[in-house]
Short mmCIF file of the C-alpha atoms (twelve columns), coordinates in Angstrom:
data_MODEL
# 
_entry.id   MODEL 
# 
loop_
_atom_site.group_PDB 
_atom_site.id 
_atom_site.type_symbol 
_atom_site.label_atom_id 
_atom_site.label_alt_id 
_atom_site.label_comp_id 
_atom_site.label_asym_id 
_atom_site.label_seq_id 
_atom_site.Cartn_x 
_atom_site.Cartn_y 
_atom_site.Cartn_z 
_atom_site.pdbx_PDB_model_num 
ATOM 1   C CA . MET A 1   120.266 102.131 77.777 1 
ATOM 2   C CA . SER A 2   117.326 104.173 78.805 1 
ATOM 3   C CA . LEU A 3   114.640 102.790 81.121 1 
ATOM 4   C CA . ARG A 4   112.333 102.958 78.347 1 
ATOM 5   C CA . THR A 5   114.415 100.789 75.844 1 
ATOM 6   C CA . ILE A 6   114.697 98.016  78.496 1 
ATOM 7   C CA . GLY A 7   110.654 98.747  78.981 1 
ATOM 8   C CA . GLY A 8   109.955 97.826  75.404 1 
ATOM 9   C CA . ILE A 9   112.466 94.563  75.134 1 
ATOM 10  C CA . LEU A 10  110.550 93.389  78.279 1 
ATOM 11  C CA . ALA A 11  106.798 94.217  76.926 1 
ATOM 12  C CA . VAL A 12  108.131 92.438  73.355 1 
ATOM 13  C CA . VAL A 13  109.205 89.395  74.774 1 
ATOM 14  C CA . SER A 14  106.323 89.168  77.381 1 
ATOM 15  C CA . ALA A 15  103.985 89.620  74.312 1 
ATOM 16  C CA . LEU A 16  105.467 86.782  72.835 1 
ATOM 17  C CA . LEU A 17  105.853 84.683  75.784 1 
ATOM 18  C CA . LEU A 18  102.050 84.887  76.069 1 
ATOM 19  C CA . SER A 19  101.172 84.346  72.634 1 
ATOM 20  C CA . VAL A 20  103.212 80.963  72.551 1 
ATOM 21  C CA . SER A 21  101.866 79.973  75.670 1 
ATOM 22  C CA . ALA A 22  98.266  80.733  74.640 1 
ATOM 23  C CA . ILE A 23  98.468  78.198  71.675 1 
ATOM 24  C CA . SER A 24  100.596 75.725  73.605 1 
ATOM 25  C CA . LYS A 25  99.553  72.198  73.706 1 
ATOM 26  C CA . GLY A 26  102.290 71.677  76.384 1 
ATOM 27  C CA . TRP A 27  101.083 72.564  79.514 1 
ATOM 28  C CA . TYR A 28  100.405 69.078  80.552 1 
ATOM 29  C CA . THR A 29  101.664 66.031  78.839 1 
ATOM 30  C CA . ALA A 30  101.424 62.573  79.693 1 
ATOM 31  C CA . LYS A 31  103.982 59.510  77.554 1 
ATOM 32  C CA . HIS A 32  103.439 55.735  77.434 1 
ATOM 33  C CA . GLY A 33  105.835 54.125  74.889 1 
ATOM 34  C CA . GLU A 34  105.202 55.546  71.736 1 
ATOM 35  C CA . ASP A 35  101.796 56.900  72.202 1 
ATOM 36  C CA . SER A 36  102.083 60.141  73.669 1 
ATOM 37  C CA . LEU A 37  98.559  63.004  74.981 1 
ATOM 38  C CA . GLY A 38  99.457  67.182  75.500 1 
ATOM 39  C CA . ALA A 39  97.170  69.421  76.681 1 
ATOM 40  C CA . GLY A 40  97.372  73.298  76.650 1 
ATOM 41  C CA . PRO A 41  94.747  76.131  77.481 1 
ATOM 42  C CA . MET A 42  93.236  75.609  74.180 1 
ATOM 43  C CA . TRP A 43  93.796  72.580  72.652 1 
ATOM 44  C CA . VAL A 44  94.608  68.955  73.408 1 
ATOM 45  C CA . GLU A 45  96.771  66.470  71.145 1 
ATOM 46  C CA . GLU A 46  97.013  63.079  71.026 1 
ATOM 47  C CA . CYS A 47  99.732  60.708  69.188 1 
ATOM 48  C CA . ASP A 48  99.536  57.299  68.304 1 
ATOM 49  C CA . GLY A 49  103.345 56.956  67.283 1 
ATOM 50  C CA . GLY A 50  103.797 58.940  64.256 1 
ATOM 51  C CA . HIS A 51  100.244 59.849  63.662 1 
ATOM 52  C CA . CYS A 52  99.038  62.822  66.605 1 
ATOM 53  C CA . GLU A 53  95.131  64.578  66.007 1 
ATOM 54  C CA . SER A 54  94.527  67.927  67.694 1 
ATOM 55  C CA . GLN A 55  91.215  69.193  69.059 1 
ATOM 56  C CA . MET A 56  89.880  71.680  70.905 1 
ATOM 57  C CA . LEU A 57  90.265  71.207  74.840 1 
ATOM 58  C CA . MET A 58  86.302  71.763  74.812 1 
ATOM 59  C CA . LYS A 59  85.026  69.528  72.601 1 
ATOM 60  C CA . GLY A 60  84.390  66.511  74.332 1 
ATOM 61  C CA . ALA A 61  84.498  67.800  77.905 1 
ATOM 62  C CA . HIS A 62  81.892  67.271  80.453 1 
ATOM 63  C CA . GLY A 63  81.548  67.544  84.015 1 
ATOM 64  C CA . ALA A 64  85.040  68.778  86.165 1 
ATOM 65  C CA . GLU A 65  86.904  68.725  82.688 1 
ATOM 66  C CA . GLU A 66  84.598  70.907  81.328 1 
ATOM 67  C CA . THR A 67  85.693  73.776  83.720 1 
ATOM 68  C CA . TRP A 68  89.203  73.266  83.062 1 
ATOM 69  C CA . ALA A 69  88.136  73.768  79.498 1 
ATOM 70  C CA . ALA A 70  86.297  77.106  79.979 1 
ATOM 71  C CA . ALA A 71  89.183  78.232  82.036 1 
ATOM 72  C CA . GLY A 72  92.151  77.423  79.468 1 
ATOM 73  C CA . LEU A 73  89.854  79.254  77.112 1 
ATOM 74  C CA . ALA A 74  89.455  82.784  79.452 1 
ATOM 75  C CA . TYR A 75  92.989  82.520  80.112 1 
ATOM 76  C CA . ALA A 76  93.618  81.905  76.032 1 
ATOM 77  C CA . GLY A 77  91.723  84.952  75.262 1 
ATOM 78  C CA . LEU A 78  93.085  87.343  77.910 1 
ATOM 79  C CA . ALA A 79  96.616  86.017  77.409 1 
ATOM 80  C CA . SER A 80  96.153  87.339  73.606 1 
ATOM 81  C CA . VAL A 81  94.647  90.726  74.845 1 
ATOM 82  C CA . THR A 82  97.779  91.249  76.986 1 
ATOM 83  C CA . ALA A 83  100.334 90.172  74.132 1 
ATOM 84  C CA . LEU A 84  98.777  92.533  71.755 1 
ATOM 85  C CA . LEU A 85  98.691  95.221  74.342 1 
ATOM 86  C CA . LEU A 86  102.280 94.587  75.510 1 
ATOM 87  C CA . LEU A 87  103.485 94.696  71.635 1 
ATOM 88  C CA . ILE A 88  101.630 97.724  71.266 1 
ATOM 89  C CA . PHE A 89  103.422 99.204  74.473 1 
ATOM 90  C CA . GLY A 90  106.806 98.145  73.324 1 
ATOM 91  C CA . ILE A 91  106.596 99.800  70.670 1 
ATOM 92  C CA . ILE A 92  105.551 103.265 72.275 1 
ATOM 93  C CA . ALA A 93  108.593 102.552 74.944 1 
ATOM 94  C CA . PHE A 94  110.826 102.303 71.974 1 
ATOM 95  C CA . THR A 95  109.664 105.468 70.610 1 
ATOM 96  C CA . GLY A 96  110.504 106.879 73.750 1 
ATOM 97  C CA . GLY A 97  106.863 107.631 74.717 1 
ATOM 98  C CA . GLY A 98  104.594 106.015 77.538 1 
ATOM 99  C CA . GLY A 99  104.428 106.903 80.992 1 
ATOM 100 C CA . LYS A 100 103.032 106.257 84.326 1 
ATOM 101 C CA . GLY A 101 99.273  104.835 82.636 1 
ATOM 102 C CA . LEU A 102 101.052 102.602 80.312 1 
ATOM 103 C CA . GLY A 103 102.556 100.824 83.051 1 
ATOM 104 C CA . ILE A 104 100.039 100.834 85.371 1 
ATOM 105 C CA . THR A 105 97.765  99.333  82.002 1 
ATOM 106 C CA . GLY A 106 100.646 96.758  81.278 1 
ATOM 107 C CA . LEU A 107 100.715 95.833  85.040 1 
ATOM 108 C CA . VAL A 108 97.496  95.293  85.460 1 
ATOM 109 C CA . PHE A 109 97.025  93.259  82.750 1 
ATOM 110 C CA . ALA A 110 99.877  90.913  82.969 1 
ATOM 111 C CA . MET A 111 98.738  90.320  86.955 1 
ATOM 112 C CA . LEU A 112 94.951  89.383  85.562 1 
ATOM 113 C CA . SER A 113 96.705  86.521  83.134 1 
ATOM 114 C CA . ASN A 114 99.144  85.295  85.541 1 
ATOM 115 C CA . GLY A 115 95.699  84.909  87.738 1 
ATOM 116 C CA . ALA A 116 93.922  82.974  84.703 1 
ATOM 117 C CA . ALA A 117 96.663  81.188  84.285 1 
ATOM 118 C CA . GLY A 118 96.716  80.061  88.182 1 
ATOM 119 C CA . ALA A 119 92.827  79.331  87.469 1 
ATOM 120 C CA . PHE A 120 93.523  76.748  84.680 1 
ATOM 121 C CA . VAL A 121 96.116  74.712  86.809 1 
ATOM 122 C CA . ALA A 122 94.102  74.666  89.965 1 
ATOM 123 C CA . THR A 123 90.789  73.867  87.954 1 
ATOM 124 C CA . LYS A 124 92.558  70.674  86.310 1 
ATOM 125 C CA . PRO A 125 90.424  67.470  87.156 1 
ATOM 126 C CA . ALA A 126 91.516  64.560  88.837 1 
ATOM 127 C CA . THR A 127 90.581  62.649  85.614 1 
ATOM 128 C CA . MET A 128 94.006  64.456  84.226 1 
ATOM 129 C CA . SER A 129 95.932  62.918  87.089 1 
ATOM 130 C CA . MET A 130 98.090  61.094  84.964 1 
ATOM 131 C CA . LEU A 131 99.084  64.531  82.651 1 
ATOM 132 C CA . THR A 132 102.372 66.100  84.345 1 
ATOM 133 C CA . THR A 133 103.317 69.950  84.300 1 
ATOM 134 C CA . GLY A 134 104.667 70.446  81.257 1 
ATOM 135 C CA . LEU A 135 106.846 73.777  79.503 1 
ATOM 136 C CA . GLY A 136 103.560 76.031  78.756 1 
ATOM 137 C CA . VAL A 137 102.968 76.489  82.239 1 
ATOM 138 C CA . TYR A 138 106.456 77.974  82.710 1 
ATOM 139 C CA . LEU A 139 106.294 80.073  79.654 1 
ATOM 140 C CA . SER A 140 102.707 81.042  80.749 1 
ATOM 141 C CA . SER A 141 104.469 82.134  84.403 1 
ATOM 142 C CA . LEU A 142 107.595 83.904  82.660 1 
ATOM 143 C CA . GLY A 143 105.746 86.104  80.446 1 
ATOM 144 C CA . GLY A 144 103.287 87.238  82.926 1 
ATOM 145 C CA . MET A 145 106.256 88.247  85.239 1 
ATOM 146 C CA . ILE A 146 108.470 89.774  82.681 1 
ATOM 147 C CA . GLY A 147 104.952 91.912  81.932 1 
ATOM 148 C CA . ILE A 148 104.783 92.984  85.277 1 
ATOM 149 C CA . ALA A 149 108.556 94.075  85.224 1 
ATOM 150 C CA . PHE A 150 107.938 95.946  82.508 1 
ATOM 151 C CA . GLY A 151 105.060 98.039  83.932 1 
ATOM 152 C CA . ILE A 152 107.463 98.694  87.038 1 
ATOM 153 C CA . VAL A 153 109.839 100.022 85.110 1 
ATOM 154 C CA . MET A 154 107.648 102.497 83.315 1 
ATOM 155 C CA . ILE A 155 105.856 103.660 86.131 1 
ATOM 156 C CA . ILE A 156 109.635 104.096 87.533 1 
ATOM 157 C CA . ALA A 157 111.079 106.044 83.821 1 
ATOM 158 C CA . ALA A 158 107.879 108.221 84.522 1 
ATOM 159 C CA . LYS A 159 108.919 109.366 87.843 1 
ATOM 160 C CA . LYS A 160 112.393 109.750 87.187 1 
ATOM 161 C CA . LYS A 161 111.442 111.955 84.276 1 
ATOM 162 C CA . ALA A 162 109.095 114.276 86.227 1 
ATOM 163 C CA . ALA A 163 111.864 114.354 89.142 1 
ATOM 164 C CA . ALA A 164 114.163 115.361 86.160 1 
ATOM 165 C CA . ALA A 165 112.217 118.392 84.714 1 
ATOM 166 C CA . PRO A 166 113.128 121.851 85.393 1 
ATOM 167 C CA . ALA A 167 111.206 123.606 87.951 1 
ATOM 168 C CA . ALA A 168 108.524 126.235 86.962 1 
ATOM 169 C CA . PRO A 169 110.634 130.141 87.766 1 
ATOM 170 C CA . PRO A 170 108.635 131.683 90.386 1 
ATOM 171 C CA . GLY A 171 105.525 134.168 88.869 1 
ATOM 172 C CA . TYR A 172 106.525 138.042 88.561 1 
ATOM 173 C CA . GLY A 173 103.334 140.473 88.618 1 
ATOM 174 C CA . ALA A 174 104.370 143.956 87.830 1 
ATOM 175 C CA . PRO A 175 102.887 146.335 89.236 1 
ATOM 176 C CA . PRO A 176 99.861  148.318 88.299 1 
ATOM 177 C CA . GLY A 177 100.801 151.072 85.285 1 
ATOM 178 C CA . TYR A 178 104.245 149.337 84.679 1 
ATOM 179 C CA . PRO A 179 104.557 146.539 81.473 1 
ATOM 180 C CA . PRO A 180 105.453 143.231 81.738 1 
ATOM 181 C CA . PRO A 181 108.784 141.968 81.905 1 
ATOM 182 C CA . GLY A 182 109.888 142.086 78.173 1 
ATOM 183 C CA . ALA A 183 107.619 144.183 76.900 1 
ATOM 184 C CA . PRO A 184 108.755 147.354 75.211 1 
ATOM 185 C CA . PRO A 185 108.698 151.030 76.971 1 
ATOM 186 C CA . GLN A 186 105.422 152.328 76.851 1 
ATOM 187 C CA . GLY A 187 104.460 156.164 77.391 1 
ATOM 188 C CA . TYR A 188 106.629 158.051 74.844 1 
ATOM 189 C CA . GLY A 189 104.815 157.771 71.839 1 
ATOM 190 C CA . PRO A 190 101.831 159.740 70.600 1 
ATOM 191 C CA . PRO A 191 98.809  159.049 72.779 1 
ATOM 192 C CA . PRO A 192 96.053  156.578 70.660 1 
ATOM 193 C CA . GLY A 193 94.688  158.234 67.916 1 
ATOM 194 C CA . ALA A 194 96.713  160.976 67.255 1 
ATOM 195 C CA . PRO A 195 98.077  161.950 63.841 1 
ATOM 196 C CA . PRO A 196 101.215 160.355 62.698 1 
ATOM 197 C CA . GLN A 197 104.229 162.468 62.794 1 
ATOM 198 C CA . GLY A 198 106.514 164.126 60.846 1 
# 
């Protein structure tokens, strides 16, 4: 299996994980009897027995909760863009294309997504202390790390391709008055402008 194929697989898996984590309501969870609460970067869901209601995390937020919700929206937006880019980059890698630029771009966006996820986690307000860490946090971290791995694999693939390329042969300059290598010999035919023979 070629490095580019491995890179393509990594890119698609990373895109999938980042997409799921962006819309997940399972970054933080709390359960009390039959009641439960789940929150993610964009949505919060409250369940009372079998009846569940979802709403935007930003709705009704104030103070520290508003900062947290804004960080969540920033992550969801950045993760979505990164996922789309990685999906495109994965397709390019599967076709045998892509190089160092593709790897660096994927690497940068994956790192930015990880940073945005860290900001969302770090700004969780004290009023939400009853929430425990859920699966969404780990999906985001894993997706970001796989995206970084994609970037590294593509950079290595580009370097290997450059190292394997044959070196250009040394140049050969013909002395003045001599034809270049491979050209038919000159000087044995009629001079220019002479009438055709025969």
